[in-house]
């Protein structure tokens, strides 16, 4: 069952964030995942949520996401991301096929 990871990112250093973007995209693809949305325009229709930059990624499963997230490649990239941004993220199970 697919898993969807939703990031709400507030970028503090756009130049350094570009370093992260260059490195994370191939790492995500190597994990069998794909971007569904990455920083596109968005509009809040209900509630008081004020997202900055929305990123939506589909992973093959929650286990694939957790292995990627906790693995050495992403932990190194996360350190880069944390230097230049702050984020909130959630992972949600997709529907069974």
Short mmCIF file of N, CA and C in Angstrom, two decimals:
data_model
loop_
_atom_site.label_atom_id
_atom_site.label_comp_id
_atom_site.label_asym_id
_atom_site.label_seq_id
_atom_site.Cartn_x
_atom_site.Cartn_y
_atom_site.Cartn_z
N UNK A 1 0.85 -1.18 0.00
CA UNK A 1 0.00 0.00 0.00
C UNK A 1 0.89 1.24 0.00
N UNK A 2 0.60 2.16 -0.88
CA UNK A 2 1.38 3.40 -0.96
C UNK A 2 1.29 4.20 0.33
N UNK A 3 2.29 5.04 0.53
CA UNK A 3 2.30 5.99 1.64
C UNK A 3 2.59 7.36 1.05
N UNK A 4 1.95 8.36 1.59
CA UNK A 4 2.13 9.72 1.11
C UNK A 4 2.75 10.55 2.22
N UNK A 5 3.82 11.25 1.88
CA UNK A 5 4.53 12.09 2.83
C UNK A 5 4.27 13.54 2.43
N UNK A 6 3.79 14.32 3.38
CA UNK A 6 3.44 15.71 3.13
C UNK A 6 4.35 16.58 3.97
N UNK A 7 5.10 17.45 3.31
CA UNK A 7 5.99 18.40 3.97
C UNK A 7 5.39 19.79 3.86
N UNK A 8 5.50 20.56 4.90
CA UNK A 8 5.23 22.00 4.88
C UNK A 8 6.55 22.64 5.28
N UNK A 9 7.23 23.26 4.33
CA UNK A 9 8.61 23.73 4.52
C UNK A 9 8.66 25.25 4.53
N UNK A 10 9.36 25.79 5.50
CA UNK A 10 9.65 27.23 5.57
C UNK A 10 11.14 27.39 5.31
N UNK A 11 11.49 27.97 4.19
CA UNK A 11 12.89 28.09 3.76
C UNK A 11 13.49 29.39 4.29
N UNK A 12 14.62 29.26 5.01
CA UNK A 12 15.31 30.42 5.58
C UNK A 12 16.51 30.85 4.75
N UNK A 13 17.10 29.90 4.00
CA UNK A 13 18.28 30.17 3.18
C UNK A 13 18.07 29.50 1.82
N UNK A 14 17.48 30.22 0.87
CA UNK A 14 17.15 29.61 -0.43
C UNK A 14 18.34 29.05 -1.19
N UNK A 15 19.50 29.67 -1.08
CA UNK A 15 20.67 29.18 -1.79
C UNK A 15 21.09 27.81 -1.27
N UNK A 16 21.16 27.68 0.03
CA UNK A 16 21.55 26.39 0.63
C UNK A 16 20.46 25.34 0.39
N UNK A 17 19.21 25.76 0.38
CA UNK A 17 18.11 24.84 0.13
C UNK A 17 18.23 24.23 -1.28
N UNK A 18 18.75 24.98 -2.23
CA UNK A 18 18.96 24.44 -3.58
C UNK A 18 19.96 23.29 -3.56
N UNK A 19 20.95 23.35 -2.68
CA UNK A 19 21.88 22.23 -2.52
C UNK A 19 21.12 20.99 -2.08
N UNK A 20 20.22 21.15 -1.13
CA UNK A 20 19.39 20.05 -0.65
C UNK A 20 18.55 19.48 -1.79
N UNK A 21 17.88 20.35 -2.54
CA UNK A 21 17.00 19.92 -3.63
C UNK A 21 17.77 19.08 -4.66
N UNK A 22 18.96 19.54 -5.04
CA UNK A 22 19.76 18.82 -6.03
C UNK A 22 20.09 17.40 -5.58
N UNK A 23 20.34 17.23 -4.30
CA UNK A 23 20.75 15.93 -3.78
C UNK A 23 19.57 15.03 -3.40
N UNK A 24 18.48 15.61 -2.93
CA UNK A 24 17.39 14.79 -2.42
C UNK A 24 16.57 14.14 -3.54
N UNK A 25 16.42 14.82 -4.66
CA UNK A 25 15.59 14.26 -5.74
C UNK A 25 16.08 12.88 -6.20
N UNK A 26 17.37 12.72 -6.54
CA UNK A 26 17.81 11.38 -6.94
C UNK A 26 17.73 10.36 -5.80
N UNK A 27 17.91 10.80 -4.57
CA UNK A 27 17.81 9.89 -3.43
C UNK A 27 16.37 9.37 -3.29
N UNK A 28 15.41 10.26 -3.46
CA UNK A 28 14.00 9.87 -3.38
C UNK A 28 13.67 8.88 -4.50
N UNK A 29 14.12 9.19 -5.70
CA UNK A 29 13.86 8.29 -6.83
C UNK A 29 14.52 6.93 -6.62
N UNK A 30 15.71 6.90 -6.04
CA UNK A 30 16.40 5.64 -5.75
C UNK A 30 15.64 4.80 -4.72
N UNK A 31 14.86 5.47 -3.89
CA UNK A 31 14.05 4.76 -2.88
C UNK A 31 12.73 4.26 -3.46
N UNK A 32 12.51 4.46 -4.76
CA UNK A 32 11.28 4.01 -5.39
C UNK A 32 10.11 4.95 -5.20
N UNK A 33 10.41 6.18 -4.79
CA UNK A 33 9.36 7.17 -4.52
C UNK A 33 9.32 8.19 -5.66
N UNK A 34 8.26 8.99 -5.64
CA UNK A 34 8.14 10.04 -6.66
C UNK A 34 7.43 11.25 -6.09
N UNK A 35 7.84 12.41 -6.60
CA UNK A 35 7.18 13.66 -6.23
C UNK A 35 5.82 13.73 -6.91
N UNK A 36 4.81 14.16 -6.17
CA UNK A 36 3.50 14.44 -6.73
C UNK A 36 3.25 15.94 -6.77
N UNK A 37 3.84 16.66 -5.84
CA UNK A 37 3.78 18.13 -5.82
C UNK A 37 5.06 18.60 -5.16
N UNK A 38 5.59 19.71 -5.67
CA UNK A 38 6.84 20.21 -5.10
C UNK A 38 6.87 21.73 -5.23
N UNK A 39 6.33 22.39 -4.22
CA UNK A 39 6.42 23.84 -4.17
C UNK A 39 5.48 24.58 -5.09
N UNK A 40 4.45 23.90 -5.61
CA UNK A 40 3.49 24.58 -6.48
C UNK A 40 2.62 25.55 -5.70
N UNK A 41 1.86 26.33 -6.43
CA UNK A 41 0.96 27.27 -5.75
C UNK A 41 -0.12 26.48 -5.02
N UNK A 42 -0.61 27.03 -3.95
CA UNK A 42 -1.64 26.38 -3.16
C UNK A 42 -2.57 27.43 -2.58
N UNK A 43 -3.74 26.99 -2.16
CA UNK A 43 -4.73 27.88 -1.58
C UNK A 43 -5.42 27.15 -0.43
N UNK A 44 -5.48 27.77 0.72
CA UNK A 44 -6.16 27.20 1.88
C UNK A 44 -7.65 27.48 1.73
N UNK A 45 -8.45 26.42 1.80
CA UNK A 45 -9.90 26.57 1.65
C UNK A 45 -10.64 26.55 2.98
N UNK A 46 -10.04 25.96 4.00
CA UNK A 46 -10.66 25.93 5.33
C UNK A 46 -9.57 25.95 6.39
N UNK A 47 -9.93 26.47 7.54
CA UNK A 47 -9.02 26.45 8.68
C UNK A 47 -8.02 27.59 8.66
N UNK A 48 -7.15 27.55 9.65
CA UNK A 48 -6.18 28.64 9.83
C UNK A 48 -4.76 28.20 9.50
N UNK A 49 -4.62 27.13 8.74
CA UNK A 49 -3.31 26.64 8.33
C UNK A 49 -2.69 27.62 7.35
N UNK A 50 -1.42 27.95 7.54
CA UNK A 50 -0.70 28.86 6.65
C UNK A 50 0.56 28.17 6.13
N UNK A 51 0.41 27.20 5.25
CA UNK A 51 1.59 26.48 4.76
C UNK A 51 2.49 27.39 3.95
N UNK A 52 3.76 27.07 3.94
CA UNK A 52 4.74 27.84 3.17
C UNK A 52 4.97 27.18 1.81
N UNK A 53 5.71 26.11 1.82
CA UNK A 53 6.02 25.35 0.60
C UNK A 53 5.55 23.93 0.84
N UNK A 54 4.62 23.46 0.02
CA UNK A 54 4.07 22.12 0.17
C UNK A 54 4.81 21.16 -0.77
N UNK A 55 5.22 20.04 -0.21
CA UNK A 55 5.84 18.98 -0.99
C UNK A 55 5.09 17.69 -0.67
N UNK A 56 4.67 16.97 -1.70
CA UNK A 56 3.94 15.72 -1.56
C UNK A 56 4.70 14.64 -2.31
N UNK A 57 5.05 13.57 -1.59
CA UNK A 57 5.83 12.48 -2.17
C UNK A 57 5.10 11.17 -1.93
N UNK A 58 5.05 10.33 -2.96
CA UNK A 58 4.47 9.00 -2.84
C UNK A 58 5.59 7.97 -2.71
N UNK A 59 5.54 7.18 -1.63
CA UNK A 59 6.46 6.07 -1.42
C UNK A 59 5.70 4.76 -1.61
N UNK A 60 6.39 3.68 -1.93
CA UNK A 60 5.70 2.41 -2.13
C UNK A 60 4.96 1.92 -0.88
N UNK A 61 5.45 2.30 0.30
CA UNK A 61 4.84 1.86 1.56
C UNK A 61 5.35 2.73 2.70
N UNK A 62 4.70 2.62 3.84
CA UNK A 62 5.19 3.32 5.03
C UNK A 62 6.57 2.80 5.39
N UNK A 63 6.76 1.50 5.27
CA UNK A 63 8.07 0.91 5.59
C UNK A 63 9.16 1.48 4.69
N UNK A 64 8.84 1.67 3.39
CA UNK A 64 9.83 2.25 2.46
C UNK A 64 10.16 3.68 2.88
N UNK A 65 9.15 4.44 3.28
CA UNK A 65 9.38 5.81 3.74
C UNK A 65 10.25 5.81 4.99
N UNK A 66 9.89 4.99 5.97
CA UNK A 66 10.64 4.98 7.23
C UNK A 66 12.08 4.52 7.04
N UNK A 67 12.28 3.55 6.15
CA UNK A 67 13.65 3.11 5.86
C UNK A 67 14.44 4.25 5.22
N UNK A 68 13.81 4.96 4.29
CA UNK A 68 14.46 6.09 3.64
C UNK A 68 14.74 7.19 4.66
N UNK A 69 13.73 7.58 5.43
CA UNK A 69 13.85 8.67 6.40
C UNK A 69 14.94 8.40 7.43
N UNK A 70 14.99 7.19 7.94
CA UNK A 70 15.94 6.85 8.99
C UNK A 70 17.30 6.40 8.47
N UNK A 71 17.42 6.24 7.16
CA UNK A 71 18.67 5.76 6.57
C UNK A 71 19.74 6.84 6.53
N UNK A 72 20.97 6.43 6.32
CA UNK A 72 22.10 7.38 6.36
C UNK A 72 22.06 8.45 5.28
N UNK A 73 21.58 8.11 4.10
CA UNK A 73 21.55 9.11 3.01
C UNK A 73 20.62 10.25 3.38
N UNK A 74 19.39 9.92 3.79
CA UNK A 74 18.47 11.01 4.10
C UNK A 74 18.83 11.72 5.40
N UNK A 75 19.37 11.02 6.37
CA UNK A 75 19.75 11.71 7.60
C UNK A 75 20.82 12.76 7.33
N UNK A 76 21.74 12.46 6.40
CA UNK A 76 22.73 13.47 6.00
C UNK A 76 22.03 14.62 5.29
N UNK A 77 21.10 14.31 4.36
CA UNK A 77 20.37 15.36 3.65
C UNK A 77 19.48 16.16 4.59
N UNK A 78 18.88 15.49 5.56
CA UNK A 78 18.04 16.18 6.54
C UNK A 78 18.85 17.22 7.31
N UNK A 79 20.09 16.88 7.62
CA UNK A 79 20.95 17.85 8.32
C UNK A 79 21.15 19.09 7.45
N UNK A 80 21.31 18.90 6.15
CA UNK A 80 21.42 20.05 5.23
C UNK A 80 20.11 20.82 5.23
N UNK A 81 18.99 20.09 5.11
CA UNK A 81 17.68 20.74 5.10
C UNK A 81 17.45 21.54 6.37
N UNK A 82 17.83 20.96 7.50
CA UNK A 82 17.63 21.65 8.79
C UNK A 82 18.47 22.91 8.93
N UNK A 83 19.60 22.98 8.21
CA UNK A 83 20.43 24.19 8.23
C UNK A 83 19.71 25.38 7.61
N UNK A 84 18.89 25.12 6.61
CA UNK A 84 18.36 26.20 5.79
C UNK A 84 16.84 26.31 5.80
N UNK A 85 16.17 25.46 6.57
CA UNK A 85 14.71 25.49 6.57
C UNK A 85 14.19 24.82 7.84
N UNK A 86 12.91 24.98 8.05
CA UNK A 86 12.22 24.21 9.08
C UNK A 86 11.03 23.55 8.40
N UNK A 87 10.60 22.42 8.93
CA UNK A 87 9.53 21.69 8.26
C UNK A 87 8.64 20.99 9.27
N UNK A 88 7.41 20.81 8.83
CA UNK A 88 6.49 19.90 9.50
C UNK A 88 6.19 18.84 8.47
N UNK A 89 6.08 17.60 8.89
CA UNK A 89 5.78 16.56 7.92
C UNK A 89 4.96 15.47 8.57
N UNK A 90 4.17 14.84 7.73
CA UNK A 90 3.37 13.69 8.14
C UNK A 90 3.46 12.64 7.05
N UNK A 91 3.25 11.40 7.45
CA UNK A 91 3.15 10.29 6.52
C UNK A 91 1.78 9.66 6.74
N UNK A 92 1.08 9.38 5.65
CA UNK A 92 -0.25 8.80 5.75
C UNK A 92 -0.33 7.62 4.79
N UNK A 93 -0.96 6.52 5.26
CA UNK A 93 -1.19 5.36 4.41
C UNK A 93 -2.13 5.73 3.29
N UNK A 94 -1.82 5.22 2.09
CA UNK A 94 -2.74 5.34 0.98
C UNK A 94 -3.85 4.31 1.12
N UNK A 95 -4.81 4.36 0.24
CA UNK A 95 -5.91 3.39 0.25
C UNK A 95 -5.44 2.07 -0.33
N UNK A 96 -5.99 0.98 0.21
CA UNK A 96 -5.67 -0.34 -0.34
C UNK A 96 -6.26 -0.43 -1.75
N UNK A 97 -5.52 -1.06 -2.63
CA UNK A 97 -5.98 -1.19 -4.03
C UNK A 97 -7.07 -2.22 -4.15
#
